[in-house]
Tab-separated table of C-alpha atoms and ligand atoms in Angstrom:
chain	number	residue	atom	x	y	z
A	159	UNK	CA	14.945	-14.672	-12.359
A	160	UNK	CA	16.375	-14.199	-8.585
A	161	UNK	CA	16.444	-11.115	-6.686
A	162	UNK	CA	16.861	-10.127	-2.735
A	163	UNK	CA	16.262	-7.434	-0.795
A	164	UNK	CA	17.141	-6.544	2.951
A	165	UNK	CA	14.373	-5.346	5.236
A	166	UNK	CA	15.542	-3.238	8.249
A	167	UNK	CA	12.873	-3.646	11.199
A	168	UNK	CA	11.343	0.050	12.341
A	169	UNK	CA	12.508	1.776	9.629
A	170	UNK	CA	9.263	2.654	8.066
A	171	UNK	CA	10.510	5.240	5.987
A	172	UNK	CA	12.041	2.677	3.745
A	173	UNK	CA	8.930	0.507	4.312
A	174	UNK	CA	7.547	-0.640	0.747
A	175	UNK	CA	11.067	0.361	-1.137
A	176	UNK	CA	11.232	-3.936	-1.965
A	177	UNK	CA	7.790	-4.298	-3.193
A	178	UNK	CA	7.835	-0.869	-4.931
A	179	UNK	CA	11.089	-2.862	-6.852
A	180	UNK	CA	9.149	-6.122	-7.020
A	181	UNK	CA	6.294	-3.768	-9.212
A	182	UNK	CA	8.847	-2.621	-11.702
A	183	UNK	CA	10.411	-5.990	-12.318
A	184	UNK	CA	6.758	-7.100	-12.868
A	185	UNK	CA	5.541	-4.484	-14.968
A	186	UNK	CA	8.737	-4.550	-17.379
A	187	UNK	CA	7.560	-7.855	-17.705
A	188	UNK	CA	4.708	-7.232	-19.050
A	189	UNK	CA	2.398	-9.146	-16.278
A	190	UNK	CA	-0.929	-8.364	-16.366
A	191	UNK	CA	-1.974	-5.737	-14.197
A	192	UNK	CA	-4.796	-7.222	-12.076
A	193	UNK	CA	-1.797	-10.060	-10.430
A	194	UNK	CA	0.830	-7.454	-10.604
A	195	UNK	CA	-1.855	-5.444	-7.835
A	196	UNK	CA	-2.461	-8.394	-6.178
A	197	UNK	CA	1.082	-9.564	-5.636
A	198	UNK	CA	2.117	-6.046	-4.600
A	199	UNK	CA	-0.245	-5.455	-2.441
A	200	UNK	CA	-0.180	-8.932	-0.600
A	201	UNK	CA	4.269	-8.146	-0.682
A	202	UNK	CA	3.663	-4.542	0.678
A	203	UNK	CA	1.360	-6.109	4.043
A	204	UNK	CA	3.988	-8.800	4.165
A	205	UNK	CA	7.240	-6.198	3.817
A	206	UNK	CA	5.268	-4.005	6.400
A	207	UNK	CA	4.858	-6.833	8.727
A	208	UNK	CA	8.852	-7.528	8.888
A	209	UNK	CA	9.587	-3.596	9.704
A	210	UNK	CA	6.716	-3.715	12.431
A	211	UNK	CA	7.084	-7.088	14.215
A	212	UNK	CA	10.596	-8.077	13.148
A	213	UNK	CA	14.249	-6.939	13.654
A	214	UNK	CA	15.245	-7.600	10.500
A	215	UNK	CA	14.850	-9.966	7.306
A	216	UNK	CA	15.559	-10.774	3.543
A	217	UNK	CA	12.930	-11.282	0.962
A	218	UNK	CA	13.541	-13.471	-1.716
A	219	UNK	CA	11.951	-12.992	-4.986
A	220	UNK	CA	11.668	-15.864	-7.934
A	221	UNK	CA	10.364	-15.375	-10.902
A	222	UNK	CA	9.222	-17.891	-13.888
A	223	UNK	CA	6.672	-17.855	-16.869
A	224	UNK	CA	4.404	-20.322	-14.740
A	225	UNK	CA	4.842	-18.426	-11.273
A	226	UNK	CA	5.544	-15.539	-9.032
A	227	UNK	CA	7.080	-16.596	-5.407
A	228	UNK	CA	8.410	-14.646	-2.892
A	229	UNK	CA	9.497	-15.493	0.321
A	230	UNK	CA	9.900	-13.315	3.357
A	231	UNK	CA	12.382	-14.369	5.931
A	232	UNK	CA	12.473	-12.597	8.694
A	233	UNK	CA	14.452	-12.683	13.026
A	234	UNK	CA	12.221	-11.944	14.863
A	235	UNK	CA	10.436	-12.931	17.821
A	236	UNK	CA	8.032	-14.640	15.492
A	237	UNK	CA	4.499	-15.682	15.935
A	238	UNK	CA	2.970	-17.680	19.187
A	239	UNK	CA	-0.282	-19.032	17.511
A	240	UNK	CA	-0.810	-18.177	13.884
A	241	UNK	CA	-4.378	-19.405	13.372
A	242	UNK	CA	-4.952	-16.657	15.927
A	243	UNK	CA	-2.492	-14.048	13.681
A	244	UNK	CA	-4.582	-14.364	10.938
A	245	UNK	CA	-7.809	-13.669	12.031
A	246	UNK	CA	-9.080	-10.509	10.691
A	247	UNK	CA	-8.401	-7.664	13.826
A	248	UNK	CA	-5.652	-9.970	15.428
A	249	UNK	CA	-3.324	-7.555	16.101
A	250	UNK	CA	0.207	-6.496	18.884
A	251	UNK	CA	1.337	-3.521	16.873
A	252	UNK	CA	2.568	-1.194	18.253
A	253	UNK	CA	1.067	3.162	18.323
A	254	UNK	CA	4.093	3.375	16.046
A	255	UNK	CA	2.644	1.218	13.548
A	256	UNK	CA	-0.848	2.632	13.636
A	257	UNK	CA	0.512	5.902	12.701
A	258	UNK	CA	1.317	4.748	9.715
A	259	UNK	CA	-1.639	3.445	8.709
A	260	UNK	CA	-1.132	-0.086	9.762
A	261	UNK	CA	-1.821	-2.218	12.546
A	262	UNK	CA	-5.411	-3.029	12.298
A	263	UNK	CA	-4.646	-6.845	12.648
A	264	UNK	CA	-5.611	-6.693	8.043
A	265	UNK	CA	-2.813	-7.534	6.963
A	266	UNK	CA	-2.300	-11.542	7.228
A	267	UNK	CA	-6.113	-11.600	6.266
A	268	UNK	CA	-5.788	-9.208	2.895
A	269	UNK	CA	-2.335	-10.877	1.979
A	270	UNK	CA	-4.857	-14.288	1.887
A	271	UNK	CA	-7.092	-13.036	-0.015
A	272	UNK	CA	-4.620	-11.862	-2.485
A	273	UNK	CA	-2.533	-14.377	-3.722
A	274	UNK	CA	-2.891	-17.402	-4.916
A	275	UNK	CA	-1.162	-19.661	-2.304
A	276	UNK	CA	0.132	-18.380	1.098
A	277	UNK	CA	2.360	-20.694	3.610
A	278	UNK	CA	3.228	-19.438	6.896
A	279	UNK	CA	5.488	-20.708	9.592
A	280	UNK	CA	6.781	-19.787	12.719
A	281	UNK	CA	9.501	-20.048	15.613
A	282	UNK	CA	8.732	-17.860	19.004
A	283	UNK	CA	12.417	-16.272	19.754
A	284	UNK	CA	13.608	-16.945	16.396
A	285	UNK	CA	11.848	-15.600	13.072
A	286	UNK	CA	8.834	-15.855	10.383
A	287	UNK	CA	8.640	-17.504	7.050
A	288	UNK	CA	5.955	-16.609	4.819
A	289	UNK	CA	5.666	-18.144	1.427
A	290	UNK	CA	3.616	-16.500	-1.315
A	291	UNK	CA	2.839	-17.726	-4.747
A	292	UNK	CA	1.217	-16.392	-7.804
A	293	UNK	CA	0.347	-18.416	-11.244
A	294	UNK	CA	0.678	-16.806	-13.891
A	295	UNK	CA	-1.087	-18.866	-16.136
B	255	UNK	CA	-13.740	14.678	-12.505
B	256	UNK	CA	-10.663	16.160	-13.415
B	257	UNK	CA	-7.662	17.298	-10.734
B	258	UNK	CA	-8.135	20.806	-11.633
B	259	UNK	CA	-11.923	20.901	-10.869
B	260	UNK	CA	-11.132	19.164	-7.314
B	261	UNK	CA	-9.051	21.178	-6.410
B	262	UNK	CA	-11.214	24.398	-6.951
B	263	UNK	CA	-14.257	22.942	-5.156
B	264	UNK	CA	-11.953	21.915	-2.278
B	265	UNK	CA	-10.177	25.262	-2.047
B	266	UNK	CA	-7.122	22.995	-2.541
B	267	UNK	CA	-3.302	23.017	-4.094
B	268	UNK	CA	-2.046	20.600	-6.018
B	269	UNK	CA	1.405	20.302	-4.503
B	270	UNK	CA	2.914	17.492	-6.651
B	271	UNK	CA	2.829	16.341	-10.016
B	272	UNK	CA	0.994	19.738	-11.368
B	273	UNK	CA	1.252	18.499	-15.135
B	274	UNK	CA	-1.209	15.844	-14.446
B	275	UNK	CA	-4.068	18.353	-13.819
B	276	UNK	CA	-6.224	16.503	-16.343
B	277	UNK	CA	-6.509	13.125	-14.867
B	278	UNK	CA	-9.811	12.489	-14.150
B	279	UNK	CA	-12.091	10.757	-11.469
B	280	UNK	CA	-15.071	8.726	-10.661
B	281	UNK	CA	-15.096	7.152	-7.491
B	282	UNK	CA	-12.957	8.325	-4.403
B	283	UNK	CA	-12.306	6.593	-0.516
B	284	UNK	CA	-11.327	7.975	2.549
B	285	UNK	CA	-9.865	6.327	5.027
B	286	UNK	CA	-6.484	6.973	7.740
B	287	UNK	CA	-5.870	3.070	7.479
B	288	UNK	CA	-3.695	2.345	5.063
B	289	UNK	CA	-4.617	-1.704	5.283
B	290	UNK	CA	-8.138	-0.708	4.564
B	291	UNK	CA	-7.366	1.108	1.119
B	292	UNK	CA	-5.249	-1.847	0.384
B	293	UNK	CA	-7.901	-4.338	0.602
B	294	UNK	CA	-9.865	-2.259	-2.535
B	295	UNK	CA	-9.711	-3.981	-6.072
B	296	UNK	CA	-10.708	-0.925	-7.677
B	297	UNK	CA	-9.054	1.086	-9.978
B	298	UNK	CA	-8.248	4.513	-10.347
B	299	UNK	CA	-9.603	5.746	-7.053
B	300	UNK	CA	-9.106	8.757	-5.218
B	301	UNK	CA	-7.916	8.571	-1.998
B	302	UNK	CA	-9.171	11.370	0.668
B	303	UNK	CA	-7.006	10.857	3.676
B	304	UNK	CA	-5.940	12.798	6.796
B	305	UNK	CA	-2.689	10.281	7.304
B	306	UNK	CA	0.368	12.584	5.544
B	307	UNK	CA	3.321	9.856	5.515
B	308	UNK	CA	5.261	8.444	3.785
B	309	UNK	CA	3.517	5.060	3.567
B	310	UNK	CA	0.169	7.087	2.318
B	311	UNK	CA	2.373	7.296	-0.890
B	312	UNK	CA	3.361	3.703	-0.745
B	313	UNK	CA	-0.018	2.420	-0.192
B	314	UNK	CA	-1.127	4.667	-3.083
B	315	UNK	CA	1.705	3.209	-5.248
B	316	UNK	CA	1.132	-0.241	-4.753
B	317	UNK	CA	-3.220	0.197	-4.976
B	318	UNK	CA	-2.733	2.181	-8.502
B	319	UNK	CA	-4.150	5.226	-6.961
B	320	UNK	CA	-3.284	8.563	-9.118
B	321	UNK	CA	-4.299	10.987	-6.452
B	322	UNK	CA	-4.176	11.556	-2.974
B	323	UNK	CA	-5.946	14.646	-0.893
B	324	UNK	CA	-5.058	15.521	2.315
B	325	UNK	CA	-7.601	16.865	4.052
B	326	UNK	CA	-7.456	19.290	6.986
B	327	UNK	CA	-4.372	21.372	6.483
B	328	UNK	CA	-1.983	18.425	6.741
B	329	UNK	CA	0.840	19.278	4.466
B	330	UNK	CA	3.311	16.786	2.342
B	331	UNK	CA	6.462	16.560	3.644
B	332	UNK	CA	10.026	16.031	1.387
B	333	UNK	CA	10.112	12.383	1.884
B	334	UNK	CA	6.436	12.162	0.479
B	335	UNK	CA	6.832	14.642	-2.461
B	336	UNK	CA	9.740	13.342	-3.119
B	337	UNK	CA	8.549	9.817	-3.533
B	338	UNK	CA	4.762	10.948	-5.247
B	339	UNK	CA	7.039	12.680	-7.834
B	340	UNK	CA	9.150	10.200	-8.773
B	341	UNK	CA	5.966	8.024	-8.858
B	342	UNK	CA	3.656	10.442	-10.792
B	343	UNK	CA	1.374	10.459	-8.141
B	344	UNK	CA	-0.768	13.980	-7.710
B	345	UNK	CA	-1.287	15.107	-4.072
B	346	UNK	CA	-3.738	18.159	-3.244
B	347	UNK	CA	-3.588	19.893	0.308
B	348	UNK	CA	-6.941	20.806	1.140
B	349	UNK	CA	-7.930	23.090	4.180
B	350	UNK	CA	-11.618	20.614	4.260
B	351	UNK	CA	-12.192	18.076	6.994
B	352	UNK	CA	-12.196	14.298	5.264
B	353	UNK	CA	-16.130	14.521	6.079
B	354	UNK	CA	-16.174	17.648	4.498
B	355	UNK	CA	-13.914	16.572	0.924
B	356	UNK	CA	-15.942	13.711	1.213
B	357	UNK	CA	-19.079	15.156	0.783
B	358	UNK	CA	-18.435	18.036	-1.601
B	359	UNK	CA	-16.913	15.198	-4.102
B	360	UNK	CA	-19.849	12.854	-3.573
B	361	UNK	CA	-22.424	15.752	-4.049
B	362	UNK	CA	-20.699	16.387	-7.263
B	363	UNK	CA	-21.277	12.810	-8.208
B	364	UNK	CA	-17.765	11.029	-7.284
B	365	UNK	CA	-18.795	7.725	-6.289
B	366	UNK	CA	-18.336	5.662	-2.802
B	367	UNK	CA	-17.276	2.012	-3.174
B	368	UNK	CA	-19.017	0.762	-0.452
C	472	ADP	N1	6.743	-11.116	10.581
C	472	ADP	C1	6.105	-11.162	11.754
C	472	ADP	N2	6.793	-11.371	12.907
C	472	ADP	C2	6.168	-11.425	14.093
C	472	ADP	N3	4.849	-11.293	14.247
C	472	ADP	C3	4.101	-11.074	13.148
C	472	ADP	C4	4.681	-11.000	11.849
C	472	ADP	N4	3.690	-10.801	10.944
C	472	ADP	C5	2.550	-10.763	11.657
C	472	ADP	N5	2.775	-10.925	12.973
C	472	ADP	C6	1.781	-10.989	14.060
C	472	ADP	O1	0.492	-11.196	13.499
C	472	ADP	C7	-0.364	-10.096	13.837
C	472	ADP	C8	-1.344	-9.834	12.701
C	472	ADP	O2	-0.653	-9.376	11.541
C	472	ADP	P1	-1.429	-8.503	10.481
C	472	ADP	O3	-2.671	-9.237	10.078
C	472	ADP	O4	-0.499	-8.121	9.398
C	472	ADP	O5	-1.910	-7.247	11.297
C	472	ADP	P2	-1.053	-5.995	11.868
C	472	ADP	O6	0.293	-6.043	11.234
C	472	ADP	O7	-1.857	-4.826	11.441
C	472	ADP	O8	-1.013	-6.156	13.355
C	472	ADP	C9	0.569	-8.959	14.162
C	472	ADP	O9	-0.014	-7.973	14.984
C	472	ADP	C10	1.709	-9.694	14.851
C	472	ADP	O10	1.345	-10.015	16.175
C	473	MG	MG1	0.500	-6.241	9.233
């Protein structure tokens, strides 16, 4: 199963509206509830990430009986040095982003610690991949 | 704890989601950093929180939190009842500080996580 969604950078109002999709699909699927958390919350940091450090971008979401990937690509001005990116506190947000609740330099770290494989890569000017997988059995 | 007995001792309103009055309640957070209640593997937590957006309701959806207070007179705005509704999420407006929620709940016996 295949299914996109557009991400529009600063518009936090719409902020979450892919992942909150992404929980559906996975819940009408009857995936258990502990990786359906896990994969939401890791898609949520990642969707918040492309609205606060991005212009725009597309995640793509691909689903099978043996796995749950999603891929977030985004144009941005991408990331300089990500060993540095995802240290826990690592953080250029903006006041904007803090006032939503974000922007403590957690997310990278928490999306880690979530999923089951993570793959990141970068181009300063041009845009952010990140690659996120999920086994489902 | 149930919804309706928090939102007596906090001198609250349950603004959203009013037929859910008898969900109930064991251990809460409170935090204004919405990464920080997303890092918690817990379920069914309350969430005491002085942030009233939009992604408060988001974060809330996505942790499998039934209940949000705001704390300190901060009010829910359309975009947020909007979205808790269509979510089933309950949100109480409270007049209390966070510190003050806080520690009425955990006097009561709500637990912390941490
Ligand atoms: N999609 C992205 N495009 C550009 N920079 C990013 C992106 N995602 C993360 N970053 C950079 O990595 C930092 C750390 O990200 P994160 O851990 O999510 O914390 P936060 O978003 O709270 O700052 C960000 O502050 C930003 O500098
Ligand atoms: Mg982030």
């Amino acid at each position: 199963m295949h299914f996109t969604y557009n991400v529009e950078g600063g518009n936090f109002t719409r902020a979450g509206y892919a992942s909150s999709e992404i929980k559906k699909i996975l819940k009408q699927l009857n995936v258990d509830l502990a990786i359906i958390k896990r994969t939401v919350v890791a898609s949520y940091e990642a969707e918040v990430n492309i609205v606060a450090h991005a212009y725009s971008g597309t995640i793509f979401v691909d689903i099978t009986p043996e796995t749950i990937l999603i891929k977030f690509v985004d144009e941005g001005p991408g990331i300089p040095d990500i060993a540095m990116a995802m240290k826990e506190g690592f953080s250029t947000a903006t006041s904007k982003v803090r006032e939503m609740g974000f922007g403590a330099g957690m997310g990278l770290p928490n999306i880690r610690k979530n999923v089951d494989n993570m793959n990141i890569t970068s181009e300063v000017g041009k845009g952010t991949v990140l690659e996120l997988t999920m086994y489902l059995q | 704890m149930k919804i309706s007995e928090i939102e007596k001792l906090l001198e609250g309103r349950v603004v959203c989601c009013e037929h859910k009055m008898d969900l109930s309640f064991e251990i809460a957070c409170a935090s204004d950093l919405m990464s920080d209640v997303l890092t918690l593997s817990h379920d069914n937590v309350l969430l005491i929180t002085g942030l009233n957006n939009v992604s408060t309701i988001r974060t809330a959806e996505m942790s499998d939190i039934h209940c949000v207070i705001l704390a300190r007179n901060k009010t829910a705005n359309a975009e947020m009842l909007a979205l808790a509704k269509e979510l089933g999420i309950v949100i109480i407006e409270c007049p209390y500080s966070v510190f003050r929620a806080s520690g009425v709940l955990f006097q009561t016996g709500i637990k912390p996580i941490y």
